[in-house]
Coordinates of C-alpha atoms in Angstrom, one line a residue:
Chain A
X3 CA 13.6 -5.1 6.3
X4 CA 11.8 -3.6 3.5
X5 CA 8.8 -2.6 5.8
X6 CA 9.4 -0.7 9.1
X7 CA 6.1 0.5 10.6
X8 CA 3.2 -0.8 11.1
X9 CA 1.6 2.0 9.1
X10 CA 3.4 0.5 6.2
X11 CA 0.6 -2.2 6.8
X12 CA -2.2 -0.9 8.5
X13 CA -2.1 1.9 5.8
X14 CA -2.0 4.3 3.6
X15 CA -5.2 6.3 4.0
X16 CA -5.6 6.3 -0.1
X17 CA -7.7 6.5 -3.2
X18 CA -8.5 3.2 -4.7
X19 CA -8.8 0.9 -5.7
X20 CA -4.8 -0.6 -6.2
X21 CA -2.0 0.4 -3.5
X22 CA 0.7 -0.7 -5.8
X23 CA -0.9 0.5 -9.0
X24 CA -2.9 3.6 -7.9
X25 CA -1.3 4.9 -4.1
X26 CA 2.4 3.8 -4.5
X27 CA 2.1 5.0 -8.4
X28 CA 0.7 8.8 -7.5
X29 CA 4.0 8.5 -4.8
X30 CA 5.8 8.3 -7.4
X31 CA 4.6 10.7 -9.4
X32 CA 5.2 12.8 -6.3
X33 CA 8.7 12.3 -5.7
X34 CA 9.1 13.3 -9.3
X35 CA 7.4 16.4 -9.1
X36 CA 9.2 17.2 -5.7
X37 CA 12.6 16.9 -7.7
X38 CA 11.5 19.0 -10.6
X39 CA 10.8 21.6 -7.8
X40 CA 7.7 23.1 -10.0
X41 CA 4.5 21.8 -11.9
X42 CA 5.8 19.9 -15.4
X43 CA 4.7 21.9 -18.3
X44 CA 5.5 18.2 -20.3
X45 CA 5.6 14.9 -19.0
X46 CA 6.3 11.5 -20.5
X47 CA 5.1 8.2 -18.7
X48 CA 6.6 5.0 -19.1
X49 CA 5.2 2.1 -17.9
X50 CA 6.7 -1.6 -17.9
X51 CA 5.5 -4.9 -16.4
X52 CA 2.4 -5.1 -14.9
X53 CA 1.7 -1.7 -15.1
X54 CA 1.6 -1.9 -18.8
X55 CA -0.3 -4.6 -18.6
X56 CA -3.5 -3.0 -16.5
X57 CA -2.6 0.5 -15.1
X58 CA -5.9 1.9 -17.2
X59 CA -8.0 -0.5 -14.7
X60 CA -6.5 0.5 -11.8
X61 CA -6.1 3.9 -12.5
X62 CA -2.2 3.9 -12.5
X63 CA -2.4 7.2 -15.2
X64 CA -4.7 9.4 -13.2
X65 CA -2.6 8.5 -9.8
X66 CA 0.7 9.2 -11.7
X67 CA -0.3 12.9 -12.9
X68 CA -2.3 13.7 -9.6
X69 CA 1.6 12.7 -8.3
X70 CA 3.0 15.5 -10.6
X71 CA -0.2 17.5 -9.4
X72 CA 1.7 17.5 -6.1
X73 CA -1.1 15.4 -4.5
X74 CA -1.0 13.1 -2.2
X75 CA -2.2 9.4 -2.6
X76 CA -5.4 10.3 0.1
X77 CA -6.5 13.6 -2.0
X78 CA -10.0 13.7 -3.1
X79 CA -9.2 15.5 -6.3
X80 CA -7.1 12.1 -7.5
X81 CA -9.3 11.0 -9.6
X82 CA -10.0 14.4 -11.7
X83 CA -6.3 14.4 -12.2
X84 CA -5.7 14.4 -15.8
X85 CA -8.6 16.7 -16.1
X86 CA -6.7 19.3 -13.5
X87 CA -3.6 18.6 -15.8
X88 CA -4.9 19.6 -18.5
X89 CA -6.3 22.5 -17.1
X90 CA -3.0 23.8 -15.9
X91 CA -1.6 23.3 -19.5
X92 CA 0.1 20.5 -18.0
X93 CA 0.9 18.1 -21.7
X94 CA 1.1 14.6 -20.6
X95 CA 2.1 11.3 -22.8
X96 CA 1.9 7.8 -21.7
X97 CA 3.7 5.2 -23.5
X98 CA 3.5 1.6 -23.4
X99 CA 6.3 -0.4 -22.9
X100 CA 6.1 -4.3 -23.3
X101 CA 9.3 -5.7 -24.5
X102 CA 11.4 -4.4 -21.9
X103 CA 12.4 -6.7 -19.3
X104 CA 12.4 -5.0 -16.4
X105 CA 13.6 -6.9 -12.9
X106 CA 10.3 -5.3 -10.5
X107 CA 7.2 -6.2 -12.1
X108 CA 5.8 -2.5 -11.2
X109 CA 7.9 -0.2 -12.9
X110 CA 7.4 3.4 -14.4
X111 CA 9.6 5.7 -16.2
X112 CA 9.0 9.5 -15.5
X113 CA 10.6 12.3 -17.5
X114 CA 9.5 16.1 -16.8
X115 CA 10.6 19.2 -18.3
X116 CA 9.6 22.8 -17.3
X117 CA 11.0 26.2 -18.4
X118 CA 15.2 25.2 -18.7
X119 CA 14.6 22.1 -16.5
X120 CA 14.5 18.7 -17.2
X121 CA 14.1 15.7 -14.5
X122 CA 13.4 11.6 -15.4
X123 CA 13.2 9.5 -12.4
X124 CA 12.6 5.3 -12.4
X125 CA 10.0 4.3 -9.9
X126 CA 8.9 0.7 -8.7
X127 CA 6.0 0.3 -6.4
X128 CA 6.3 -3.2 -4.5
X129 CA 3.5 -3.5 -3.1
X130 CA 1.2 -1.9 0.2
X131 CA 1.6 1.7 -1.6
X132 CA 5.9 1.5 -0.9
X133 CA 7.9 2.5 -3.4
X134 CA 11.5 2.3 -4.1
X135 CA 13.3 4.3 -6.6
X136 CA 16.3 3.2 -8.8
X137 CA 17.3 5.9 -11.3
X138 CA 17.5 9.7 -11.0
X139 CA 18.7 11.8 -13.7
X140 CA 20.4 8.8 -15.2
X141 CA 22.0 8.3 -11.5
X142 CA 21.6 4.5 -10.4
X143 CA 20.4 4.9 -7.0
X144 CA 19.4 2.0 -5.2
X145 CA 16.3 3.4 -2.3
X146 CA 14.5 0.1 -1.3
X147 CA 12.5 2.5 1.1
X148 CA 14.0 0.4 3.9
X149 CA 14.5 3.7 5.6
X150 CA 13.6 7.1 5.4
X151 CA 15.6 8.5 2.5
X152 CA 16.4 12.7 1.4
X153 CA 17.4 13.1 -2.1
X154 CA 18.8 16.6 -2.9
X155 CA 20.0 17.6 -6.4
X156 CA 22.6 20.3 -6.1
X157 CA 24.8 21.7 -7.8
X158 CA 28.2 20.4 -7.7
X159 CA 30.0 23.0 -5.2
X160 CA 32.3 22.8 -2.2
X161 CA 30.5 23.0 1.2
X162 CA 27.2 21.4 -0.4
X163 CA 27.2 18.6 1.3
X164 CA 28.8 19.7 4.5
X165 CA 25.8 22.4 5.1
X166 CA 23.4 19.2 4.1
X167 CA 24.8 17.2 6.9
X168 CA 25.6 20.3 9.4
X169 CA 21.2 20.6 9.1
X170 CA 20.8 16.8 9.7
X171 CA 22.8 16.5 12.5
X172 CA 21.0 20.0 14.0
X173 CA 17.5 17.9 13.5
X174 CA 19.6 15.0 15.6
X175 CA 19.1 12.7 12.9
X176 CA 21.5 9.8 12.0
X177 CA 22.3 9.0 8.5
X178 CA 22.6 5.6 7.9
X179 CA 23.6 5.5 4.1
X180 CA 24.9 8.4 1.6
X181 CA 25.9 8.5 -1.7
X182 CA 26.7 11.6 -3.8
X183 CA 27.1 11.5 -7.7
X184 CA 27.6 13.6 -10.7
X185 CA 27.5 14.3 -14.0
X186 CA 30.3 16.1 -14.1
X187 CA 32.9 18.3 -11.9
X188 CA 31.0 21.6 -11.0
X189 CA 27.4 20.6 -12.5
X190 CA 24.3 18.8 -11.0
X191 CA 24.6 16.5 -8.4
X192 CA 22.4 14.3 -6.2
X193 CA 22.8 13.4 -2.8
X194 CA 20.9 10.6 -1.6
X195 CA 21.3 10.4 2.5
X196 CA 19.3 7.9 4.6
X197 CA 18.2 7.9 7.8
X198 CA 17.7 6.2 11.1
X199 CA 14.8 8.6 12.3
X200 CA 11.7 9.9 10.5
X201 CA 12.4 13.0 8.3
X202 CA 10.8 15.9 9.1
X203 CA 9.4 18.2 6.4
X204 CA 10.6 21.4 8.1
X205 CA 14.5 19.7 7.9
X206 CA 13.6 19.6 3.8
X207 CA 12.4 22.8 3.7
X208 CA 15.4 24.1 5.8
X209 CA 17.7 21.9 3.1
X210 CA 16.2 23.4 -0.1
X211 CA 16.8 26.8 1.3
X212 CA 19.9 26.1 2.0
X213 CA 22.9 28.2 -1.2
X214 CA 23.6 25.6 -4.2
X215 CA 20.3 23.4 -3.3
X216 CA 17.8 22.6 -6.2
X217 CA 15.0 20.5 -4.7
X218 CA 14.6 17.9 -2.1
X219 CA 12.3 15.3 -1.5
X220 CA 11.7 12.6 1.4
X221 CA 10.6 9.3 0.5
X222 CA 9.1 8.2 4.1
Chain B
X213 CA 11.8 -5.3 17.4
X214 CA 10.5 -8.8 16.5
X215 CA 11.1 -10.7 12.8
X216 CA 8.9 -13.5 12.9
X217 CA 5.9 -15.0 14.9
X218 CA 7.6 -16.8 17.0
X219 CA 9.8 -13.7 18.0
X220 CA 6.9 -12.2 18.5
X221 CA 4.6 -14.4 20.8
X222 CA 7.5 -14.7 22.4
X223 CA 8.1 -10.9 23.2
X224 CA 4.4 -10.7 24.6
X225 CA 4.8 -13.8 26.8
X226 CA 8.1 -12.9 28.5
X227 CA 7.1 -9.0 28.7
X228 CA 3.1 -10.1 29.8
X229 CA 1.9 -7.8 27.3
X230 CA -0.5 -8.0 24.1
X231 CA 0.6 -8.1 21.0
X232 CA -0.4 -4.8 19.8
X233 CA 1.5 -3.6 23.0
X234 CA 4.3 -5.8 21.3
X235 CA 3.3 -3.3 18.3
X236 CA 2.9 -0.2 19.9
X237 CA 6.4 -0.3 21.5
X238 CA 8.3 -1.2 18.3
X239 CA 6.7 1.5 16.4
X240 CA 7.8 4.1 19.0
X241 CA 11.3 2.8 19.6
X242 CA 11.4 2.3 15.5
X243 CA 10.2 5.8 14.2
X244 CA 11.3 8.1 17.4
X245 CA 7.8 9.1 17.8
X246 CA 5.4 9.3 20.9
X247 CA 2.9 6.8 22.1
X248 CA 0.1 9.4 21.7
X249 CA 1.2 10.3 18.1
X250 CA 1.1 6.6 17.0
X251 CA -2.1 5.7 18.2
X252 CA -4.2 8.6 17.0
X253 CA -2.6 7.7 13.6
X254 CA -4.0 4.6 13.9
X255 CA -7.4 6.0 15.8
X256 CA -7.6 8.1 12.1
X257 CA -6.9 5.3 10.1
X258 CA -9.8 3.7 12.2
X259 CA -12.5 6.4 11.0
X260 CA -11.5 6.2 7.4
X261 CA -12.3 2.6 7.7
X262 CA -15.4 3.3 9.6
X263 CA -16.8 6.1 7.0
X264 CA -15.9 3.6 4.1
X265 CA -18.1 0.5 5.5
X266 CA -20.9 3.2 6.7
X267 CA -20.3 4.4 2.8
X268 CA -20.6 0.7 1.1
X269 CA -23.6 -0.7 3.4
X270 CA -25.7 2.4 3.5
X271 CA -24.8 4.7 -0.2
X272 CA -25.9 3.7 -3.8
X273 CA -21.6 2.8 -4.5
X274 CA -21.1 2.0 -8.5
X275 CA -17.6 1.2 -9.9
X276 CA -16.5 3.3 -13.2
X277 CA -16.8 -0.1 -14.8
X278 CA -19.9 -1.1 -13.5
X279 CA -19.0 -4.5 -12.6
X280 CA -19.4 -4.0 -8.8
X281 CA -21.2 -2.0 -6.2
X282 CA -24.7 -2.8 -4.6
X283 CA -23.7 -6.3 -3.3
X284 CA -23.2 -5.1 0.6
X285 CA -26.5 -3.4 0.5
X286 CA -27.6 -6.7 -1.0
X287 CA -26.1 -8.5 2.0
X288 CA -27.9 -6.2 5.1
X289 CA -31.2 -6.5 3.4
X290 CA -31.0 -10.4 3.7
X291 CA -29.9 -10.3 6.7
X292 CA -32.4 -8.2 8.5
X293 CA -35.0 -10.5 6.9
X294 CA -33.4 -13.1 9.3
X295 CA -33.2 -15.8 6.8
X296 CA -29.4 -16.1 6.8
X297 CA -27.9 -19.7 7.2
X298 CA -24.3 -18.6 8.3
X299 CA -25.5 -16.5 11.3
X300 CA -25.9 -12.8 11.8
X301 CA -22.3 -12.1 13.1
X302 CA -20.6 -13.8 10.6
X303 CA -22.9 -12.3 7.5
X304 CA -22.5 -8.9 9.0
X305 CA -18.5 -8.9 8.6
X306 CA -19.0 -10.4 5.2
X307 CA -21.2 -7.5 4.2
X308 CA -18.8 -4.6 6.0
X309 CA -15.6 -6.3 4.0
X310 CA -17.3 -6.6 1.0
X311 CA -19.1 -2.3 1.4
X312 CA -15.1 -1.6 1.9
X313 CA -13.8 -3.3 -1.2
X314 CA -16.9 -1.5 -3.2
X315 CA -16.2 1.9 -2.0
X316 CA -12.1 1.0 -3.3
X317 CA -13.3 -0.1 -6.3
X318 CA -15.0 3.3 -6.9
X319 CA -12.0 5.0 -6.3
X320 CA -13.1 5.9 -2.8
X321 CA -11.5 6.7 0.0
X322 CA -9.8 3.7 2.2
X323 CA -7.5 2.0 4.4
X324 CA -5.1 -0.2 2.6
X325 CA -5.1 -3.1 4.8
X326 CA -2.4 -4.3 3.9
X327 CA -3.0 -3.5 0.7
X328 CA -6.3 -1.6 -1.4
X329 CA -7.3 -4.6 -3.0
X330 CA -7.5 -6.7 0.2
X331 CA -8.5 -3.4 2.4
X332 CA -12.0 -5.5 3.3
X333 CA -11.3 -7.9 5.4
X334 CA -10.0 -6.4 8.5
X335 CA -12.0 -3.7 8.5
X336 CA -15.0 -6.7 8.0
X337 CA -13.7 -8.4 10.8
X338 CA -13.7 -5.9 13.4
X339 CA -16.8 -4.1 12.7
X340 CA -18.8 -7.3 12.1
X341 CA -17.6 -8.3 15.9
X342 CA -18.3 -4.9 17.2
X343 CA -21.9 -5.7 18.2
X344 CA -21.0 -9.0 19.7
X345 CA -18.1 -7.7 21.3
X346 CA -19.0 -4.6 22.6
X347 CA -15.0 -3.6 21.9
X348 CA -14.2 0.3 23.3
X349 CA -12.7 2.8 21.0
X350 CA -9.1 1.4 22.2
X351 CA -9.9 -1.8 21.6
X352 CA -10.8 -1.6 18.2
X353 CA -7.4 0.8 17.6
X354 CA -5.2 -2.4 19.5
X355 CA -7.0 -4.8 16.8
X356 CA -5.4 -3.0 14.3
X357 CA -2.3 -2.4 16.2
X358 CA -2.0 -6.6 16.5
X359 CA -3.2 -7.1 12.8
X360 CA -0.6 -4.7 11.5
X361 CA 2.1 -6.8 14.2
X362 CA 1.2 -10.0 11.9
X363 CA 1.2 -8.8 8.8
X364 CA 4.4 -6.6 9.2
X365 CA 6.0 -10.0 9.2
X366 CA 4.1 -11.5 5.7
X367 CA 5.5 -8.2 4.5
X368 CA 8.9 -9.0 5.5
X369 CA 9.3 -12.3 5.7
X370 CA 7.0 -12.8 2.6
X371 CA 5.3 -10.8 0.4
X372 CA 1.7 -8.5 0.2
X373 CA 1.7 -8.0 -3.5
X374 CA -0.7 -9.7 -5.7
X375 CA 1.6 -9.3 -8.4
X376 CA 4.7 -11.0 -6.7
X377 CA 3.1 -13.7 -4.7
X378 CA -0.7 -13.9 -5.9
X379 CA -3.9 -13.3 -4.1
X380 CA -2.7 -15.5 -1.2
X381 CA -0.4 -12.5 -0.7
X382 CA -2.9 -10.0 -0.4
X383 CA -6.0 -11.5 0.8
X384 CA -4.4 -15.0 2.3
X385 CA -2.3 -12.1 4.9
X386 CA -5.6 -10.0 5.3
X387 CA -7.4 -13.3 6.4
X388 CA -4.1 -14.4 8.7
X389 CA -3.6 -10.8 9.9
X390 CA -7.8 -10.4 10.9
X391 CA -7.9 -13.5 12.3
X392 CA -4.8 -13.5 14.8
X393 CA -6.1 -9.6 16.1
X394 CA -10.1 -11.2 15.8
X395 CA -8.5 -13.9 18.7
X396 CA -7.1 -11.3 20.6
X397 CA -10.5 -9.0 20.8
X398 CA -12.2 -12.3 21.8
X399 CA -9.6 -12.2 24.7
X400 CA -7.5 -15.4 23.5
X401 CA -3.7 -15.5 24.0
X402 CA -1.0 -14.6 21.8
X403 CA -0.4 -18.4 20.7
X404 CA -3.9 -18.5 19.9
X405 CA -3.6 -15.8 17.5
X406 CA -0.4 -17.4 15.8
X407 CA -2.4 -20.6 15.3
X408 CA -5.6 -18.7 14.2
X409 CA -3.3 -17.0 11.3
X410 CA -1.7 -20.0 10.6
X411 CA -5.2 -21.8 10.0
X412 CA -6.1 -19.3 8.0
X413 CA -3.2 -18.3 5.5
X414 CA -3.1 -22.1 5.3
X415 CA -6.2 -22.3 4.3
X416 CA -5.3 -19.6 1.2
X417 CA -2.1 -21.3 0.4
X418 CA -2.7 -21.2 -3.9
X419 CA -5.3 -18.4 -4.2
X420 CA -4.0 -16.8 -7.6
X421 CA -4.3 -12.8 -8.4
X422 CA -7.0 -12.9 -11.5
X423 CA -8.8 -9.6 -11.6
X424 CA -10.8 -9.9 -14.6
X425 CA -10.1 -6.9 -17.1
X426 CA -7.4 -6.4 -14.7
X427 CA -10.0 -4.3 -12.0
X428 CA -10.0 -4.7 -8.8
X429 CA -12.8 -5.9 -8.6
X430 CA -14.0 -9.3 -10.1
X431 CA -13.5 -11.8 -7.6
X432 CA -11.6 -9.0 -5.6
X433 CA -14.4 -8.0 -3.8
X434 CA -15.7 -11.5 -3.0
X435 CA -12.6 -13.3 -2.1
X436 CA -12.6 -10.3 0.6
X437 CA -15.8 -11.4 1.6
X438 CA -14.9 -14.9 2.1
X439 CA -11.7 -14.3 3.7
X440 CA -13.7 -12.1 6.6
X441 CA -15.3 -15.2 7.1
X442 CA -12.9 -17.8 7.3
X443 CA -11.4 -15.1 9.7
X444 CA -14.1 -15.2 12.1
X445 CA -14.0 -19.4 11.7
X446 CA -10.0 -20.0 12.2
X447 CA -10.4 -17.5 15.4
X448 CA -13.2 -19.8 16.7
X449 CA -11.1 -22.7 15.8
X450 CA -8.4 -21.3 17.5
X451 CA -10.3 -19.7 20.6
X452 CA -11.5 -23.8 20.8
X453 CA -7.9 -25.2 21.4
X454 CA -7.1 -26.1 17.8
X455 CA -3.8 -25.6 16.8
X456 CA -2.1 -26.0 13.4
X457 CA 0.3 -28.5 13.3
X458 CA 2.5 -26.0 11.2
X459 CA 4.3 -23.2 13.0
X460 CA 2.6 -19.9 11.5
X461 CA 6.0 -18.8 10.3
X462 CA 6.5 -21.6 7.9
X463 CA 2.8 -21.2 6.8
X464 CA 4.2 -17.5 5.8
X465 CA 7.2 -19.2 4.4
X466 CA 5.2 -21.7 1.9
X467 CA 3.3 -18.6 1.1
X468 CA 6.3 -17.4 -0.1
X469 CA 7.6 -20.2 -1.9
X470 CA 4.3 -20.9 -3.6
X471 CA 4.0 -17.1 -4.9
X472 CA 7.6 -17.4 -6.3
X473 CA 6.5 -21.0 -8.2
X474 CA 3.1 -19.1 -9.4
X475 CA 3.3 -18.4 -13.1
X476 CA 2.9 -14.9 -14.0
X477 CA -0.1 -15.6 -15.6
X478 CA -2.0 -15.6 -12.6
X479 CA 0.1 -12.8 -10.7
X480 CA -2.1 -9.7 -11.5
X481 CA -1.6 -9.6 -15.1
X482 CA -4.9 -10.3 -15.6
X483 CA -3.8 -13.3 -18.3
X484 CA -5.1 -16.2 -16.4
X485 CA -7.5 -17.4 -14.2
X486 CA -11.2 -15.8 -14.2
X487 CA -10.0 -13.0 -16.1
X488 CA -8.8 -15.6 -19.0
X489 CA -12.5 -17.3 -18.9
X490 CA -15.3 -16.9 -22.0
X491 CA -17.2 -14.1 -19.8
X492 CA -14.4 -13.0 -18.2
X493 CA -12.4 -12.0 -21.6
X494 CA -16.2 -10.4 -22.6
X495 CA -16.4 -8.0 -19.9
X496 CA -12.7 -7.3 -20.5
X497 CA -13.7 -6.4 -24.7
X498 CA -17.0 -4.7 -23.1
X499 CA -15.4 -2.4 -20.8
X500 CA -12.4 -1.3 -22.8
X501 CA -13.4 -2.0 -26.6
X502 CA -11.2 -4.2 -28.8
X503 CA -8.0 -2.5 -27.9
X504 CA -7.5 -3.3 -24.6
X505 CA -5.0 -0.2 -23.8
X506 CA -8.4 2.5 -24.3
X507 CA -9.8 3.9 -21.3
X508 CA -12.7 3.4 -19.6
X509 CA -14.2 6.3 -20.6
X510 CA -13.3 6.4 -24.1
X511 CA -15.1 2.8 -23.9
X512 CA -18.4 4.2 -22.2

C-alpha cells in the first residue's frame, strides 16, 4: 500500500499551496540535505515532468531550497527560502528539463556539493506531500515510501552494517527490506533498511554517531 | 486493517463501532503508537484548519499572483444580508472551503486534505455544520478520523494526485471523503456514508486538473467550493435512504480508470482546459511575461 496512515491523508500540516509540488518537493529537498549531512554551499536542481512544466506557480523552487535549508514542509520561513539561501552563500541553479522522459510525472534531480563532499539524489513526489526516492549517489534504490525507510551512507567497512542492525533491533524495530550497495570495495556505501514500525529520530541520531557512519536520514 | 469500503463498513458493523473508531484502531495497530498520541495529532491538525478558515473569512488574504483572495469574505457578507438562495448552512461551508483554499494559495499555512490543492473542502464541510450540529471537540477530531478512513482507500486503491488522475482525484476524493464523515456527524450509519461518497465522487467522475497559469488557484479554489456543497447534498441524499446503485468501491475504481484514460493535457500541466482558454492563456502571459519559465516576481 503506498499509503499507511491516515496522516498520509488527513495531512501534512504544510505551506501552500501544492502538496506534491510545494510539501512533498521541500521533503525532498530535505532528505537531500539530510544525506549531505551539512548546508550545500552549491546546488543544482533538475526538474522533469510536471514540475518543469509549473514548479514557478506552485512554488516547487522555493520548497526545494527551504528542503536544503533543513526546513520542514510546515516552516513559516518557506517561502523566504531562496532569499535565506542566498544569504547563507548557499549558490543555487535550476535547470529545466523537458525532453527527458521520465516514468513519475513529478520528478526532480538534486546534486549538492559542500567542502570535499558531493551528494545527487532522484526524488518523485506522488501525490498528498509522499515522496519516494529512486536514485542515490547513482545507487538505484527503489523507496516507494510504503514503509518507514533509514538510508545510511557509510563507508564500506566490516561491522558497518552489523552495528546498524545491532541499534535497530535495541529500538525493537523490525526491518522489513535492506539493501546495501557500493561503489566500490572499501569506499562509500548506502544502506537502505525499511521498517515495520515508525523510526524514531533518536535511533538516527544514535546511527550517525555510530564509527564508519556519514549521514542518515528517515523518510517517514 | 481494511483495503476497500466494503472492508471497511464491514469492520464497523461486525465490531459495532464507527468508522473513525475503524480508523483510530488501524493507525495504532499500524504505526505502534498510542491512542492519545494519534488523536492529538489529529486534534493539531484540527486547529491548523481552524486558524486557516478564521484566516480566509476574517483577514484581507491576496495570492502572489493576485488572481485569488477576497472571495470568502465576499461570501459571509452576502450571507449575513440574508439574501442567499442555497441556505445559510450550505453557503457557510462554501465560504469556509473556499477562506482555506485562499489562505493555500497565499502560501499559508494548511491542512492538506488529502491534498493542498483540495485542502477546502473538508475543512468547509465540518465547520459549515458546526453551528447546526453543535459537534464537541471529539466530534469534530472523529470526522476527520472517518474522512481520512475514506480517502486512505482513493489513495490506495486509486489515486489523490491531480497530476495522475485529474481533479476528480483531488477534489472528486475531498467531496467523497467530506461527505461519507458529513453522514457520520449527522449520526447516519456506516452504509450511509459509503453511499454518500459514492454519490458524490460519482458525481465528479471527469473533473480535469486545469489550473490556469498552472496556480492553484483558478478554478482550484471554486471547484473546492462546489465540492463542499455537493458534500453537504449527497449526505442529505444519503441521510434520506438514497443509495447509489454502484458500490462506492467501483465508483473509486472508475475514478481510477478514467484518470489513467485522461490525456495529460488536462492532468496539471496546465495545457488544457481553462488554462488553455483566450483569458486563461492572458493571465498566464500577464503573470509570468512572455517566457513562461520567469518568476512571479521578476514578472511584477
Amino acid at each position: 500500500m503506498k499509503y499507511r496512515s491516515v496522516f498520509d491523508i488527513i495531512g501534512p500540516v504544510m505551506v501552500g499551496p501544492s502538496s506534491s509540488h510545494t510539501a512533498g518537493a521541500a521533503k525532498i529537498g530535505r532528505m537531500a540535505r539530510k544525506l549531505l549531512g551539512k548546508i550545500p554551499e552549491h546546488a543544482t536542481v533538475t526538474f522533469y515532468g510536471s514540475f518543469a512544466e509549473t514548479y514557478k506557480g506552485h512554488g516547487t523552487d522555493v520548497a526545494i531550497v527551504a528542503g536544503l535549508l533543513d526546513f520542514d514542509e510546515s516552516n513559516t520561513q518557506l517561502p523566504q527560502s531562496l532569499e535565506i539561501a542566498e544569504k547563507k552563500g548557499m549558490d543555487v541553479s535550476f535547470i529545466v528539463d523537458k525532453e527527458t522522459q521520465v516514468e513519475a510525472p513529478n520528478t526532480a534531480r538534486v546534486h549538492l556539493s559542500a567542502e570535499n563532499t558531493e551528494l545527487e539524489l532522484v526524488g518523485v513526489s506522488i501525490g498528498g506531500g509522499k515522496i519516494e526516492l529512486t536514485e542515490v549517489n547513482g545507487f538505484s534504490i527503489s523507496l516507494t515510501g510504503s514503509n518507514p525507510a533509514l538510508l545510511v551512507l557509510h563507508y564500506d567497512k566490516y561491522g558497518a552494517v552489523a552495528e546498524v542492525a545491532g541499534l535497530i533491533a535495541k529500538y525493537e524495530l523490525n526491518i522489513s527490506y535492506m539493501e546495501v550497495s557500493r561503489q566500490e570495495k572499501g569506499r562509500l556505501a548506502l544502506m537502505v533498511i525499511q521498517t515495520d514500525e515508525e523510526i524514531n529520530e533518536g535511533l538516527a541520531a544514535e546511527i550517525a554517531g555510530l564509527p564508519n557512519i556519514l549521514n542518515v536520514a528517515v523518510l517517514s | 486493517m481494511f483495503q476497500t469500503i466494503e472492508e471497511l463498513v464491514h469492520i464497523a458493523n461486525r465490531q459495532q463501532i464507527s468508522i473513525s473508531e475503524v480508523m483510530i484502531r488501524t493507525e495504532m495497530e499500524t504505526t505502534g503508537r498510542s491512542r492519545e498520541e494519534i488523536f492529538s495529532k489529529m486534534a493539531g491538525n484540527l486547529d491548523v484548519m481552524e486558524q486557516a478558515v478564521q484566516r480566509g473569512i476574517n483577514e484581507d488574504i491576496k495570492s502572489r499572483s493576485g488572481l485569488s483572495g477576497g472571495d470568502a469574505r465576499l461570501l459571509q457578507h452576502y450571507l449575513d444580508s440574508g439574501r442567499s438562495l442555497s441556505g445559510s448552512v450550505l453557503l457557510d461551508a462554501v465560504s469556509k472551503a473556499m477562506a482555506t483554499n485562499e489562505v493555500n494559495a497565499a502560501m499559508g499555512i494548511i491542512c492538506a486534505t488529502p491534498t493542498a490543492g483540495s485542502a477546502g473542502v473538508v475543512p468547509g464541510v465540518l465547520f459549515g455544520l458546526r453551528q447546526k450540529l453543535n459537534p464537541s471537540r471529539k466530534q469534530m477530531v472523529d470526522f476527520l478520523f472517518t474522512a481520512g478512513a475514506f480517502g486512505f482507500v482513493v489513495a490506495n486503491n486509486a489515486s489523490i494526485s491531480g497530476a495522475a488522475g485529474g481533479c476528480q482525484a483531488e477534489v472528486g476524493s475531498a467531496t467523497g471523503m467530506a461527505a461519507a464523515a458529513a453522514v457520520e456527524l449527522a449520526g447516519g450509519t456506516p452504509e450511509q456514508s459509503a453511499h454518500a461518497m459514492a454519490i458524490a465522487l460519482g458525481n465528479m467522475l471527469g473533473l480535469i486538473c486545469d489550473p490556469v497559469a498552472g496556480l492553484v488557484e483558478v478554478p482550484c479554489v471554486k471547484r473546492n467550493a462546489i465540492g463542499a456543497s455537493s458534500a453537504i447534498v449527497a449526505a442529505d441524499m444519503a441521510l434520506a435512504g438514497i443509495k447509489s446503485l454502484i458500490p462506492c468501491d467501483e465508483v473509486i475504481e472508475a475514478m481510477y480508470r478514467v484518470g489513467r484514460m485522461m490525456p495529460v493535457a488536462l492532468r496539471e500541466t496546465a495545457l488544457g482546459g481553462l488554462a488553455d482558454t483566450k483569458t486563461g492563456r492572458a493571465l498566464k502571459k500577464k503573470i509570468f511575461g512572455s517566457d513562461a519559465h520567469a518568476s512571479v516576481t521578476e514578472g511584477q
